[in-house]
Coordinates of C-alpha atoms and ligand atoms in Angstrom, one line a residue:
Chain A
M1 CA 3.5 -23.9 2.4
I2 CA 1.3 -20.8 2.2
P3 CA 1.7 -18.4 -0.7
V4 CA 1.5 -15.0 0.9
A5 CA 2.7 -12.4 -1.7
L6 CA 4.1 -12.0 -5.1
S7 CA 7.9 -11.5 -5.3
M8 CA 7.4 -8.2 -7.1
D9 CA 5.6 -6.8 -4.1
V10 CA 8.4 -7.4 -1.7
A11 CA 11.2 -5.3 -3.1
F12 CA 14.3 -4.4 -1.2
G13 CA 13.2 -1.6 1.2
D14 CA 9.6 -2.7 1.4
V15 CA 8.2 -3.8 4.8
V16 CA 5.2 -5.9 4.0
P17 CA 2.4 -6.9 6.3
V18 CA 0.7 -10.3 5.6
R19 CA -2.1 -12.1 7.5
H20 CA -3.2 -15.7 7.1
E21 CA -5.9 -17.4 9.2
G22 CA -5.1 -15.3 12.3
Q23 CA -1.4 -15.3 12.0
E24 CA 0.2 -11.9 11.4
L25 CA 3.5 -11.7 9.6
V26 CA 5.9 -9.2 8.3
L27 CA 8.0 -9.8 5.2
W28 CA 11.1 -8.0 4.1
R29 CA 14.0 -8.5 1.7
D30 CA 17.6 -8.0 2.7
E31 CA 20.4 -6.6 0.5
E32 CA 21.3 -10.0 -0.6
G33 CA 17.8 -10.5 -2.0
V34 CA 16.7 -13.0 0.6
V35 CA 13.1 -12.6 1.9
H36 CA 12.4 -13.0 5.6
G37 CA 9.1 -13.8 7.3
W38 CA 8.6 -13.1 11.0
E39 CA 5.8 -12.8 13.4
D40 CA 4.5 -9.2 13.1
R41 CA 5.4 -8.3 16.6
C42 CA 8.4 -6.6 18.1
P43 CA 10.0 -8.6 20.9
H44 CA 10.4 -5.4 22.9
R45 CA 6.9 -4.0 23.4
G46 CA 4.9 -5.9 20.8
V47 CA 4.5 -3.1 18.3
R48 CA 3.8 -4.4 14.7
L49 CA 7.2 -4.7 12.9
S50 CA 5.4 -4.1 9.6
L51 CA 5.2 -0.4 10.6
G52 CA 9.0 -0.4 10.7
F53 CA 11.6 0.4 8.1
I54 CA 14.9 -0.9 6.8
R55 CA 18.1 0.6 8.2
N56 CA 21.6 -0.9 7.7
N57 CA 20.2 -4.0 6.1
R58 CA 18.1 -4.7 9.2
L59 CA 14.4 -4.2 10.0
A60 CA 14.0 -1.4 12.5
C61 CA 10.9 -1.2 14.7
L62 CA 9.1 2.1 14.4
Y63 CA 8.5 2.5 18.2
H64 CA 12.0 2.5 19.8
G65 CA 14.1 1.7 16.8
W66 CA 15.4 -1.7 17.8
Q67 CA 17.1 -3.2 14.8
F68 CA 16.8 -6.9 13.8
D69 CA 19.2 -8.6 11.3
H70 CA 18.5 -11.3 8.7
E71 CA 18.5 -14.0 11.4
G72 CA 16.0 -12.0 13.5
R73 CA 18.6 -11.1 16.1
C74 CA 18.5 -7.8 17.7
R75 CA 21.7 -5.9 16.8
A76 CA 21.1 -2.4 17.9
I77 CA 19.1 -0.6 20.6
P78 CA 19.3 3.2 19.9
A79 CA 18.6 4.1 23.5
H80 CA 21.7 2.1 24.5
P81 CA 24.2 2.6 21.7
A82 CA 27.1 0.9 23.5
L83 CA 25.1 -2.2 24.4
N84 CA 25.6 -5.4 22.5
P85 CA 22.1 -6.9 22.7
P86 CA 21.9 -10.4 24.1
S87 CA 21.3 -13.1 21.5
T88 CA 18.1 -14.1 23.2
I89 CA 16.4 -11.0 21.9
R90 CA 15.1 -12.2 18.6
T91 CA 12.0 -12.2 16.5
Q92 CA 10.0 -15.3 15.8
S93 CA 10.9 -16.4 12.3
F94 CA 9.2 -18.7 9.8
H95 CA 10.8 -20.7 7.0
V96 CA 10.3 -18.7 3.7
E97 CA 10.9 -19.9 0.1
E98 CA 10.7 -17.9 -3.1
K99 CA 9.5 -19.8 -6.1
A100 CA 7.5 -19.2 -9.3
G101 CA 7.3 -15.5 -8.7
L102 CA 5.7 -16.0 -5.3
I103 CA 6.8 -16.0 -1.6
W104 CA 5.8 -19.0 0.4
V105 CA 5.8 -19.3 4.1
A106 CA 5.8 -22.4 6.3
L107 CA 3.4 -21.7 9.1
D108 CA 3.1 -25.3 10.2
S109 CA 6.1 -27.3 11.1
G110 CA 6.3 -30.9 10.0
E111 CA 5.1 -33.1 7.2
N112 CA 1.6 -31.9 6.8
R113 CA 2.9 -28.7 5.2
P114 CA 1.2 -28.3 1.8
L115 CA 3.7 -28.4 -1.0
I116 CA 5.0 -25.7 -3.3
P117 CA 4.1 -26.3 -7.0
P118 CA 6.8 -27.8 -9.2
A119 CA 7.0 -24.7 -11.3
E120 CA 10.5 -24.2 -12.6
G121 CA 11.9 -21.2 -14.6
T122 CA 11.0 -17.6 -14.5
W123 CA 7.4 -16.5 -13.6
H124 CA 6.1 -13.0 -13.8
G125 CA 3.8 -11.7 -11.1
V126 CA 0.5 -10.2 -12.4
R127 CA -1.2 -9.0 -9.2
S128 CA -2.5 -10.1 -5.8
L129 CA -6.2 -9.4 -5.6
A130 CA -8.5 -9.5 -2.6
I131 CA -11.8 -11.2 -3.3
R132 CA -14.6 -11.0 -0.8
V133 CA -15.4 -14.7 -0.6
T134 CA -14.2 -17.5 1.7
L135 CA -11.2 -19.7 0.8
S136 CA -13.5 -22.7 0.5
E137 CA -16.0 -20.9 -1.8
L138 CA -13.1 -19.9 -4.0
R139 CA -11.6 -23.4 -3.9
E140 CA -14.9 -24.8 -4.9
A141 CA -15.3 -22.4 -7.8
L142 CA -11.8 -23.1 -9.1
V143 CA -12.2 -26.9 -8.5
L144 CA -9.2 -27.0 -6.2
E145 CA -9.9 -29.6 -3.7
K146 CA -7.2 -28.9 -1.3
G147 CA -3.8 -27.2 -1.3
Q148 CA -3.2 -23.5 -2.0
W149 CA -2.5 -23.4 -5.7
R150 CA -3.3 -24.5 -9.2
L151 CA -0.8 -24.7 -11.9
S152 CA -1.4 -24.8 -15.6
S153 CA 1.1 -24.6 -18.4
D154 CA 1.3 -20.8 -18.4
R155 CA -0.5 -19.6 -15.3
L156 CA 0.0 -20.1 -11.6
L157 CA -2.9 -19.3 -9.3
A158 CA -2.3 -19.4 -5.5
L159 CA -4.5 -18.5 -2.6
H160 CA -4.3 -17.4 1.0
S161 CA -6.8 -16.2 3.6
P162 CA -6.0 -12.8 5.2
E163 CA -9.3 -12.5 7.1
E164 CA -12.7 -14.2 7.5
G165 CA -14.5 -13.9 4.2
V166 CA -11.6 -12.4 2.2
T167 CA -9.3 -14.5 0.0
M168 CA -6.2 -13.2 -1.6
V169 CA -5.5 -14.5 -5.0
H170 CA -2.0 -14.3 -6.4
L171 CA -1.5 -14.8 -10.1
A172 CA 1.7 -15.3 -12.0
V173 CA 2.3 -16.1 -15.6
R174 CA 5.1 -17.6 -17.6
D175 CA 4.9 -15.1 -20.5
A176 CA 5.2 -11.5 -19.3
S177 CA 3.4 -10.2 -22.4
T178 CA 0.2 -12.0 -21.2
R179 CA 0.0 -10.1 -17.9
L180 CA -2.6 -7.5 -18.8
K181 CA -4.9 -10.2 -20.2
A182 CA -4.4 -12.4 -17.1
A183 CA -5.2 -9.4 -14.9
E184 CA -8.5 -8.9 -16.8
W185 CA -9.3 -12.5 -16.2
L186 CA -8.6 -12.1 -12.5
L187 CA -10.9 -9.1 -12.3
S188 CA -13.7 -11.0 -14.0
L189 CA -13.2 -13.8 -11.5
R190 CA -13.6 -11.3 -8.7
D191 CA -16.7 -9.9 -10.2
S192 CA -18.4 -13.2 -10.8
M193 CA -17.5 -14.6 -7.4
E194 CA -18.7 -11.5 -5.5
E195 CA -21.8 -11.3 -7.5
I196 CA -22.8 -14.9 -6.7
R197 CA -22.2 -14.1 -3.0
C198 CA -24.5 -11.1 -2.7
Chain B
M1 CA 4.6 35.0 -4.1
L2 CA 1.7 32.6 -3.9
S3 CA 0.3 32.0 -0.6
L4 CA -1.7 28.9 0.5
N5 CA -4.2 29.2 3.3
G6 CA -4.6 25.8 4.7
W7 CA -5.2 23.8 7.9
V8 CA -2.5 21.3 9.0
M9 CA -4.9 18.4 9.6
D10 CA -6.8 19.0 6.4
E11 CA -6.1 16.4 3.7
R12 CA -6.8 18.7 0.8
S13 CA -4.5 21.4 2.2
Y14 CA -1.9 18.7 2.5
A15 CA -2.4 17.7 -1.1
A16 CA -2.0 21.3 -2.2
R17 CA 1.2 21.7 -0.2
L18 CA 2.5 18.4 -1.6
A19 CA 1.8 19.5 -5.1
A20 CA 3.6 22.8 -4.7
S21 CA 6.6 21.0 -3.1
L22 CA 6.9 18.2 -5.7
L23 CA 6.5 20.7 -8.6
A24 CA 8.9 23.1 -7.0
I25 CA 6.4 26.0 -6.8
P26 CA 7.4 28.6 -4.2
L27 CA 4.7 29.1 -1.7
T28 CA 4.1 30.7 1.7
I29 CA 1.8 28.9 4.0
Q30 CA -0.8 30.5 6.2
T31 CA -2.8 28.7 8.8
D32 CA -6.5 29.2 8.2
R33 CA -8.9 27.1 10.3
R34 CA -11.6 27.7 7.7
A35 CA -9.8 25.3 5.4
E36 CA -10.8 22.5 7.6
I37 CA -14.3 22.9 6.3
F38 CA -14.0 24.7 3.0
G39 CA -10.7 23.4 1.8
P40 CA -7.5 25.3 1.1
T41 CA -7.4 28.6 -0.8
L42 CA -4.7 30.2 -2.8
G43 CA -3.9 33.8 -3.4
D44 CA -1.2 36.4 -3.4
D45 CA -0.8 40.0 -2.1
E46 CA -3.7 41.1 -4.2
G47 CA -6.2 38.6 -2.8
V48 CA -7.5 35.1 -3.0
Y49 CA -8.2 33.6 -6.4
C50 CA -8.5 29.9 -6.1
V51 CA -10.9 28.1 -3.7
G52 CA -10.5 24.4 -3.2
L53 CA -8.0 21.8 -4.3
Y54 CA -9.3 21.5 -7.9
E55 CA -8.9 25.2 -8.6
I56 CA -5.5 25.3 -6.9
L57 CA -4.1 22.3 -8.9
R58 CA -5.6 23.9 -12.1
H59 CA -3.7 27.1 -11.3
F60 CA -0.5 25.3 -10.6
S61 CA -0.8 23.6 -14.0
R62 CA -0.9 27.0 -15.7
L63 CA 2.3 28.3 -14.1
P64 CA 5.1 28.8 -16.6
D65 CA 7.7 26.5 -15.0
V66 CA 5.3 23.6 -14.2
E67 CA 5.8 20.9 -16.8
R68 CA 2.7 19.0 -16.1
A69 CA -0.1 18.8 -18.5
W70 CA -3.6 19.3 -17.1
P71 CA -5.4 16.0 -17.5
E72 CA -7.8 15.7 -20.4
G73 CA -10.3 13.0 -21.5
E74 CA -9.9 9.8 -19.6
A75 CA -7.3 11.3 -17.4
R76 CA -9.7 14.1 -16.4
H77 CA -12.2 11.5 -15.2
A78 CA -9.5 9.9 -13.2
L79 CA -8.7 13.3 -11.6
E80 CA -12.3 14.0 -10.8
W81 CA -12.6 10.5 -9.3
A82 CA -9.5 11.2 -7.2
L83 CA -10.8 14.5 -5.9
E84 CA -14.2 13.0 -5.0
A85 CA -12.6 10.0 -3.4
L86 CA -10.4 12.4 -1.3
E87 CA -13.5 14.3 -0.1
S88 CA -15.3 11.1 1.0
F89 CA -12.1 9.7 2.6
S90 CA -11.6 12.9 4.4
Q91 CA -15.1 12.9 5.8
A92 CA -14.7 9.3 7.0
R93 CA -11.4 10.0 8.6
R94 CA -12.6 13.0 10.5
Q95 CA -15.5 11.0 11.8
A96 CA -13.1 8.3 12.9
L97 CA -10.7 10.7 14.6
G98 CA -13.4 12.7 16.3
A99 CA -15.4 9.7 17.5
T100 CA -15.8 9.4 21.3
L101 CA -15.8 5.7 21.2
P102 CA -13.8 3.4 18.9
E103 CA -15.9 2.5 15.9
K104 CA -15.4 0.7 12.6
A105 CA -14.0 3.5 10.6
E106 CA -13.8 1.7 7.3
T107 CA -17.2 2.4 5.7
D108 CA -18.3 0.6 2.5
D109 CA -17.6 3.8 0.6
V110 CA -14.0 3.8 1.9
T111 CA -13.5 0.1 1.0
L112 CA -14.7 0.9 -2.5
I113 CA -12.3 3.8 -2.8
F114 CA -9.4 1.5 -1.9
R115 CA -10.5 -1.2 -4.2
V116 CA -10.8 1.2 -7.2
L117 CA -7.5 2.8 -6.3
E118 CA -5.8 -0.6 -6.1
D119 CA -7.3 -1.6 -9.5
R120 CA -6.2 1.7 -11.1
L121 CA -2.6 1.5 -9.8
S122 CA -2.3 -2.1 -10.7
H123 CA -3.6 -1.5 -14.2
A124 CA -1.1 1.5 -14.7
Y125 CA 1.7 -0.7 -13.4
L126 CA 1.0 -3.6 -15.8
N127 CA 0.6 -1.1 -18.6
G128 CA 4.2 0.0 -18.0
Q129 CA 3.1 3.4 -16.6
E130 CA 5.0 4.6 -13.6
W131 CA 2.2 6.8 -12.3
L132 CA -1.6 7.3 -12.6
S133 CA -0.8 10.5 -14.4
G134 CA 1.6 8.8 -16.9
V135 CA 5.4 8.8 -17.0
S136 CA 5.9 11.3 -14.2
V137 CA 4.0 12.0 -11.0
G138 CA 1.2 14.4 -11.6
F139 CA -2.1 15.8 -10.4
I140 CA -4.0 12.6 -10.2
D141 CA -1.3 10.9 -8.1
I142 CA -1.0 13.9 -5.8
A143 CA -4.8 14.1 -5.3
V144 CA -5.0 10.5 -4.2
F145 CA -1.9 10.3 -2.2
P146 CA -3.4 11.5 1.2
I147 CA -5.9 8.6 0.9
A148 CA -3.2 6.1 0.5
G149 CA -0.8 7.7 3.0
L150 CA -3.4 8.1 5.8
A151 CA -5.0 4.7 5.4
R152 CA -3.9 3.6 8.8
D153 CA -6.1 6.3 10.5
L154 CA -9.1 4.3 9.3
G155 CA -7.6 0.9 10.2
I156 CA -7.4 -0.2 6.6
A157 CA -5.7 -3.6 6.3
M158 CA -2.9 -2.7 3.8
D159 CA -2.0 -6.3 3.2
L160 CA -5.0 -6.3 0.9
Y161 CA -3.6 -3.5 -1.3
P162 CA -0.1 -4.2 -2.6
A163 CA -0.2 -1.7 -5.4
I164 CA -1.2 1.1 -3.0
R165 CA 1.6 0.1 -0.7
R166 CA 4.0 0.3 -3.7
F167 CA 2.6 3.7 -4.6
V168 CA 3.0 5.1 -1.1
R169 CA 6.6 4.0 -1.0
K170 CA 7.4 5.6 -4.4
V171 CA 5.8 8.9 -3.6
R172 CA 7.7 9.0 -0.3
Q173 CA 11.0 8.7 -2.2
L174 CA 10.3 11.7 -4.5
P175 CA 12.5 14.7 -4.1
G176 CA 10.4 17.4 -2.4
F177 CA 8.1 15.0 -0.6
V178 CA 6.5 16.6 2.5
T179 CA 4.6 15.1 5.4
M180 CA 1.5 15.9 7.5
P181 CA 0.4 14.6 10.9
G182 CA -0.4 10.9 10.3
I183 CA 2.2 10.5 7.5
A184 CA 5.5 10.0 9.3
A185 CA 8.8 11.2 7.9
C186 CA 11.1 8.3 8.7
H187 CA 11.5 5.6 5.9
Ligands
FES1 S1 8.4 -1.9 20.6 FE1 9.8 -2.3 19.1 S2 11.5 -1.3 19.7 FE2 10.2 -1.0 21.4

C-alpha cells in the first residue's frame, strides 16, 4: 500500500489532496475518526473533491454542493432538496488503512500490493517533506530496494511520488520527544539530496 | 476612526483588513485604486499617516487595546521575510492573473517562498508553538496568510505543503476572519 500522508495532517474537518504517480486522490476523516480515500473527482461534473468541505459528516463538493457520505454515496443534492439521490451516484473509493502514524492507500487491487510495515503501537508524525528528486534516486540513497518504507526501531520513513521528480517523505517516530531532532535530520536529507542533483 | 484606503484585489490591502478584523480594530474602508501599486494607506480625518503594510501593522501594534507585541529580534526577521515574500508572491500572482495566455505561474521564487513557509510552520508546530508569531496569531501570520490562502491562483500543488494547509484552516477558523476574492468564505 502507498503511504500518502501523516495521520496528524488529516484531522476531522480537513479535506486533503494527494497525488501518487498520476492518480489524484482526496482524503478526509469522518466524525468516527475513519479516513476515506477517493478519486479526486466529483461524479457530477468532475470538479476536484479536494476543493470541497465537510458538512453533516459528509464531503461536500465545492461546485454544486452534492454531499457524499462515508461510503462515497451521494446523500444530498442542494438543487433538489426533496430528491433521494440514486445509489448509483457514488465516488470511486480506495481501500485505506491507518497505521504507524500514517495513512496508507491501496491503489492496486490484488496481491502485488506492497505491504504495510509491521509497526505496532503509537507512532508520532514528524512531517511530510517534499524533496526534489525522483523516487528511485531517493530509494537508492536510502538503500531501499523496493517497497515504500523503511522501519528502524524508533523511526519510520515512508515515500510516495506526487509528481515527476518530486518525492514526498513521511517521517514518524516512536518517541515524541525526538521529533525536532528527526525533523532536522529530514531537512539535512533534503539538502544533501537536492545538492547532489543540481 | 481609522480609515484604510485599499484595493479589493490587492493582497497587502487584504492583509491590513484581516489584521484589523482579527485584532478587533474599528476601521472604515475606502476603495483607492492606487493601493494596487503602492499598497494600502491608513489615516483618519486629519490625513494619511501610514503608507504600506509594514507601517500599518506597526501602527496597529501601538494602539492601546491591541495586545500583540511588535516582533523583535528573530521574530522581526521573520516579519520582514513575510512582508518581502508577500510582495514577490503578489507580483507573480498579478502576472498570472493578467496573462493573456495560460503560463506556468509558479516561478522559482514562488516555489522557494512556499518551501520556506512550510519549513517555518512545521518548525513552529514541532516546537509546540501554535503560530509563527508565538502563542497567539500575530503580525507574521497575518502578513503571510494571503500567500497561503491565494496559492491556488498560482496553481501551487498544496499536497506538497501539509503545514501550510493546516495553517490556512486554522486562520479561517479564527473569530473575525475576513475574505477577499480568491479566498472563499465557505468551510
Ligand atoms: S461538480 Fe460536484 S456537485 Fe457539481
